[in-house]
Coordinates of C-alpha atoms and ligand atoms in Angstrom, one line a residue:
X1 CA 3.9 32.1 0.4
X2 CA 4.3 28.5 -0.6
X3 CA 6.5 25.9 1.0
X4 CA 9.6 25.2 -0.1
X5 CA 11.3 21.3 -0.4
X6 CA 14.4 20.4 -1.0
X7 CA 14.3 17.3 -3.4
X8 CA 18.0 15.6 -3.6
X9 CA 18.8 13.6 -7.1
X10 CA 16.1 15.3 -8.4
X11 CA 17.5 15.2 -12.2
X12 CA 16.0 12.5 -13.2
X13 CA 13.7 9.7 -12.2
X14 CA 11.7 9.5 -9.0
X15 CA 12.9 12.8 -8.5
X16 CA 12.1 14.6 -11.0
X17 CA 8.7 13.4 -10.9
X18 CA 8.1 14.0 -7.1
X19 CA 9.4 17.7 -8.3
X20 CA 6.8 18.2 -10.9
X21 CA 3.9 16.9 -8.7
X22 CA 5.2 19.1 -5.6
X23 CA 4.9 22.3 -7.9
X24 CA 1.1 21.0 -8.9
X25 CA 0.4 22.2 -5.0
X26 CA 2.4 24.5 -5.1
X27 CA 5.9 23.9 -4.1
X28 CA 8.6 25.3 -3.9
X29 CA 11.8 23.0 -4.6
X30 CA 15.0 22.8 -4.0
X31 CA 16.1 20.6 -7.4
X32 CA 19.4 18.6 -6.4
X33 CA 21.3 16.8 -8.6
X34 CA 25.0 15.8 -8.8
X35 CA 26.3 16.2 -12.6
X36 CA 23.9 15.6 -14.8
X37 CA 23.3 19.6 -15.1
X38 CA 21.4 20.1 -18.4
X39 CA 19.0 17.0 -17.1
X40 CA 17.7 19.1 -14.0
X41 CA 17.8 22.4 -15.6
X42 CA 14.7 20.4 -17.3
X43 CA 13.2 19.3 -14.5
X44 CA 13.3 23.2 -13.1
X45 CA 11.9 24.4 -16.2
X46 CA 8.6 21.8 -15.6
X47 CA 8.4 22.8 -12.5
X48 CA 8.0 26.1 -13.4
X49 CA 5.6 25.4 -15.8
X50 CA 3.7 23.2 -13.0
X51 CA 3.2 26.3 -11.1
X52 CA 6.4 26.3 -8.4
X53 CA 9.5 27.8 -8.0
X54 CA 12.7 25.8 -8.5
X55 CA 16.3 26.7 -7.1
X56 CA 19.0 24.4 -9.2
X57 CA 21.3 23.7 -6.8
X58 CA 24.5 20.9 -7.1
X59 CA 26.0 18.3 -4.8
X60 CA 27.7 15.7 -3.5
X61 CA 25.1 14.2 -0.9
X62 CA 28.1 12.4 0.4
X63 CA 30.3 15.1 0.4
X64 CA 29.1 17.1 4.5
X65 CA 30.7 20.8 3.1
X66 CA 28.5 20.8 -0.2
X67 CA 25.5 19.1 2.0
X68 CA 25.5 21.9 4.5
X69 CA 26.1 24.9 1.6
X70 CA 22.9 22.6 -0.5
X71 CA 20.8 23.7 2.4
X72 CA 22.2 27.1 3.2
X73 CA 21.7 27.9 -0.8
X74 CA 17.8 26.4 -1.1
X75 CA 16.8 28.2 2.2
X76 CA 18.3 32.2 0.5
X77 CA 16.9 31.6 -2.6
X78 CA 13.3 29.8 -1.5
X79 CA 12.7 30.5 2.4
X80 CA 12.6 28.5 5.4
X81 CA 12.6 24.9 4.5
X82 CA 9.3 22.6 4.9
X83 CA 10.6 19.5 3.6
X84 CA 12.9 17.2 2.5
X85 CA 12.6 14.1 0.1
X86 CA 16.1 12.2 0.3
X87 CA 15.7 10.7 -3.0
X88 CA 19.2 10.2 -4.2
X89 CA 20.7 7.2 -4.7
X90 CA 23.2 4.7 -6.7
X91 CA 23.4 0.8 -7.3
X92 CA 26.6 -0.6 -8.7
X93 CA 26.6 -3.7 -11.6
X94 CA 25.3 -6.8 -10.3
X95 CA 27.5 -9.2 -8.3
X96 CA 27.5 -12.3 -5.6
X97 CA 29.2 -10.3 -2.2
X98 CA 32.3 -12.7 -3.3
X99 CA 33.3 -10.4 -6.0
X100 CA 32.4 -6.8 -4.6
X101 CA 35.1 -4.3 -4.4
X102 CA 35.8 -2.3 -1.7
X103 CA 35.2 0.5 -3.6
X104 CA 32.2 0.0 -4.5
X105 CA 30.8 -1.0 -1.5
X106 CA 32.6 1.8 -0.3
X107 CA 30.9 3.7 -2.9
X108 CA 27.4 2.6 -2.5
X109 CA 26.8 3.1 1.1
X110 CA 28.3 7.0 0.9
X111 CA 25.7 7.9 -1.6
X112 CA 23.1 5.3 -0.3
X113 CA 23.6 5.9 3.7
X114 CA 25.6 8.8 4.1
X115 CA 24.8 10.8 2.2
X116 CA 21.0 9.9 3.2
X117 CA 22.3 10.6 7.0
X118 CA 23.8 14.1 6.7
X119 CA 20.5 15.8 4.5
X120 CA 18.9 14.6 7.4
X121 CA 20.3 15.4 9.8
X122 CA 21.1 18.8 8.2
X123 CA 16.8 19.3 7.9
X124 CA 16.5 18.3 11.5
X125 CA 19.1 20.8 12.0
X126 CA 16.7 23.3 10.4
X127 CA 13.0 22.2 10.8
X128 CA 12.7 21.2 14.3
X129 CA 10.4 23.2 16.4
X130 CA 13.1 23.5 19.5
X131 CA 15.5 24.4 17.4
X132 CA 13.7 27.2 15.5
X133 CA 12.2 25.2 12.6
X134 CA 8.8 25.3 11.4
X135 CA 8.4 21.6 11.8
X136 CA 8.2 19.8 8.6
X137 CA 8.3 16.4 6.9
X138 CA 11.4 14.1 5.8
X139 CA 10.5 11.1 3.5
X140 CA 13.2 8.9 2.8
X141 CA 13.2 6.7 -0.6
X142 CA 13.8 3.5 0.6
X143 CA 13.6 0.1 -1.1
X144 CA 11.6 -2.9 -1.4
X145 CA 15.5 -4.5 -1.7
X146 CA 15.9 -3.9 2.0
X147 CA 13.8 -7.1 2.8
X148 CA 14.0 -9.0 -0.1
X149 CA 18.1 -8.7 -0.3
X150 CA 18.8 -8.5 -3.7
X151 CA 20.6 -11.9 -3.8
X152 CA 23.7 -12.5 -6.6
X153 CA 22.6 -8.7 -7.8
X154 CA 23.6 -5.4 -4.8
X155 CA 23.2 -7.3 -1.8
X156 CA 25.4 -4.0 -0.9
X157 CA 22.7 -1.3 -1.9
X158 CA 19.9 -3.7 -0.2
X159 CA 21.6 -3.6 2.7
X160 CA 22.0 0.2 2.3
X161 CA 18.1 1.2 2.5
X162 CA 17.8 -1.6 5.6
X163 CA 20.1 1.3 7.1
X164 CA 17.8 4.0 5.5
X165 CA 14.7 2.7 6.9
X166 CA 15.9 2.0 10.6
X167 CA 16.9 5.9 10.5
X168 CA 13.2 6.5 9.6
X169 CA 12.1 4.6 12.3
X170 CA 14.6 5.9 14.8
X171 CA 15.2 9.5 13.8
X172 CA 10.5 9.9 13.7
X173 CA 10.9 9.0 17.1
X174 CA 13.4 11.6 18.2
X175 CA 11.8 14.1 15.7
X176 CA 8.4 13.5 16.1
X177 CA 8.0 16.1 19.8
X178 CA 9.6 18.2 17.6
X179 CA 7.4 19.4 15.0
X180 CA 8.9 17.0 11.3
X181 CA 7.5 13.5 11.0
X182 CA 10.0 10.9 9.5
X183 CA 8.4 8.1 6.7
X184 CA 10.0 6.2 4.4
X185 CA 8.1 5.1 0.6
X186 CA 9.7 1.5 -0.1
X187 CA 9.2 1.1 -4.8
X188 CA 9.9 -1.9 -5.7
X189 CA 10.9 -2.1 -10.0
X190 CA 10.1 1.7 -11.3
X191 CA 11.1 2.1 -15.0
X192 CA 14.2 4.8 -14.3
X193 CA 17.4 4.8 -15.9
X194 CA 18.9 3.9 -12.5
X195 CA 18.9 -0.2 -13.9
X196 CA 21.0 1.1 -16.9
X197 CA 23.2 2.1 -14.2
X198 CA 23.8 -1.0 -13.1
X199 CA 24.4 -2.8 -16.2
X200 CA 20.8 -3.8 -16.7
X201 CA 18.4 -1.6 -18.8
X202 CA 15.2 -4.1 -18.7
X203 CA 15.3 -5.0 -15.4
X204 CA 11.6 -3.4 -14.8
X205 CA 10.5 -4.7 -17.0
X206 CA 11.8 -8.0 -16.7
X207 CA 10.8 -8.4 -13.0
X208 CA 8.4 -6.4 -13.1
X209 CA 6.3 -8.6 -15.4
X210 CA 6.2 -11.0 -11.9
X211 CA 4.9 -8.9 -9.8
X212 CA 1.1 -9.5 -8.2
X213 CA 0.1 -6.3 -10.7
X214 CA 2.1 -7.8 -13.4
X215 CA 4.7 -4.8 -14.3
X216 CA 7.1 -2.1 -13.3
X217 CA 5.5 1.1 -11.9
X218 CA 6.7 4.2 -13.4
X219 CA 8.1 6.9 -11.2
X220 CA 4.5 9.1 -10.6
X221 CA 3.8 6.4 -8.8
X222 CA 5.9 7.0 -6.0
X223 CA 5.6 10.5 -6.1
X224 CA 2.3 9.9 -5.4
X225 CA 3.1 8.3 -2.5
X226 CA 5.7 10.8 -1.4
X227 CA 3.3 13.5 -1.8
X228 CA 1.3 11.8 0.1
X229 CA 3.1 11.7 2.8
X230 CA 4.7 15.3 2.9
X231 CA 0.7 16.2 2.8
X232 CA -1.3 17.2 5.9
X233 CA -3.7 14.7 4.6
X234 CA -0.4 12.1 6.7
X235 CA -0.6 14.2 9.4
X236 CA -0.3 12.0 11.9
X237 CA 1.6 9.4 10.2
X238 CA 5.7 8.8 10.8
X239 CA 7.8 6.4 11.2
X240 CA 5.8 4.7 8.3
X241 CA 7.6 2.2 5.8
X242 CA 5.3 2.3 3.1
X243 CA 5.7 0.2 -0.3
X244 CA 4.4 1.1 -3.6
X245 CA 6.5 -2.2 -5.0
X246 CA 2.9 -3.8 -6.9
X247 CA 2.3 -6.4 -4.4
X248 CA 6.0 -7.9 -4.6
Ligands
NAP301 P1 17.9 7.8 -10.9 O1 17.3 7.8 -12.4 O2 19.3 6.8 -11.4 O3 18.2 9.6 -10.4 C1 19.0 9.1 -9.6 C2 19.2 10.3 -9.0 O4 20.4 10.7 -8.0 C3 19.9 11.7 -9.9 O5 18.7 12.9 -10.2 C4 21.5 11.4 -9.8 O6 21.6 12.8 -10.2 C5 21.5 11.9 -8.2 N1 22.5 11.5 -7.5 C6 23.3 10.2 -7.6 N2 24.3 10.0 -7.2 C7 23.7 11.6 -6.1 C8 25.5 12.1 -5.2 N3 25.7 11.5 -4.5 N4 24.6 13.6 -4.4 C9 23.7 14.1 -5.4 N5 23.1 13.6 -6.0 C10 23.4 12.3 -7.2 O7 17.0 6.8 -9.6 P2 15.4 6.8 -9.0 O8 15.1 5.2 -9.8 O9 15.0 8.3 -9.8 O10 16.4 6.4 -8.0 C11 15.6 7.7 -7.2 C12 15.5 6.7 -5.7 O11 14.8 5.9 -5.6 C13 16.9 5.8 -6.1 O12 17.7 6.0 -3.6 C14 17.2 4.6 -5.7 O13 17.6 4.0 -4.9 C15 15.7 4.8 -5.4 N6 14.8 3.0 -5.7 C16 14.6 2.9 -6.8 C17 13.8 2.3 -7.3 C18 13.4 1.7 -8.9 O14 13.4 0.6 -9.2 N7 14.1 2.2 -10.3 C19 13.5 1.5 -6.8 C20 13.2 1.2 -5.6 C21 14.3 2.3 -4.8 P3 23.0 12.8 -11.5 O15 21.6 12.7 -12.5 O16 23.0 14.4 -11.1 O17 23.1 12.1 -11.6

């Protein structure tokens, strides 16, 4: 039987690229999205065309009841979970902290921090060997912003990813003895729609050119790191924060 992974925010960008790459390796993929059903359906079709099974599941990761129902659906349709890619994330338009509204900060922390915690908690409950799970692996999608700080753009986003790094380190220690590895990938500037959603469609190309490797990265290049961390090739890696930034 194929292994089962749930990827949050898999309708596009890094989540979609990861879903397709895992499918080529025989994984069954829970494809989560928030609102873009057409894009998520495209991911699911591509997963199936790549040899994997797909289960499409709409849920807001910041909503506790929806997260729990999402995990139930994926396990019912595909089988017991062996991996979570905690990938859903948002930015807001660039602004200095002095000009940020509380609503904006709350929504960034809700999705990026609370959402990731709710999904990691649900995965811990289902995958830990001391709770009847098969063990497995979690990859949290953090950001190089966690160590760069994103001044004048989005300190709230950067700090939300700092929280993800800390959660990765602590949860790796909690779950190591329970058969679950927990790691984070910290992408640099990657060509996806997230930059347009923050009001800067050309941001990755513009700033990517200043990275030591001289360009922005592609979603496939992040997917490759995530897939490695989920694989048996990374069997002794846990609590790691893996920068995939072109040297930035
Ligand atoms: P993206 O193209 O904007 O895709 C974001 C995904 O998250 C979409 O599938 C979206 O679903 C989903 N999503 C948003 N809010 C959600 C919610 N409340 N519940 C469930 N799903 C939700 O972004 P991306 O660039 O691929 O980013 C993926 C991850 O990488 C994020 O955590 C981001 O912070 C991180 N990252 C990206 C970069 C970069 O340069 N691109 C750099 C560092 C880190 P819908 O389509 O339904 O809206």
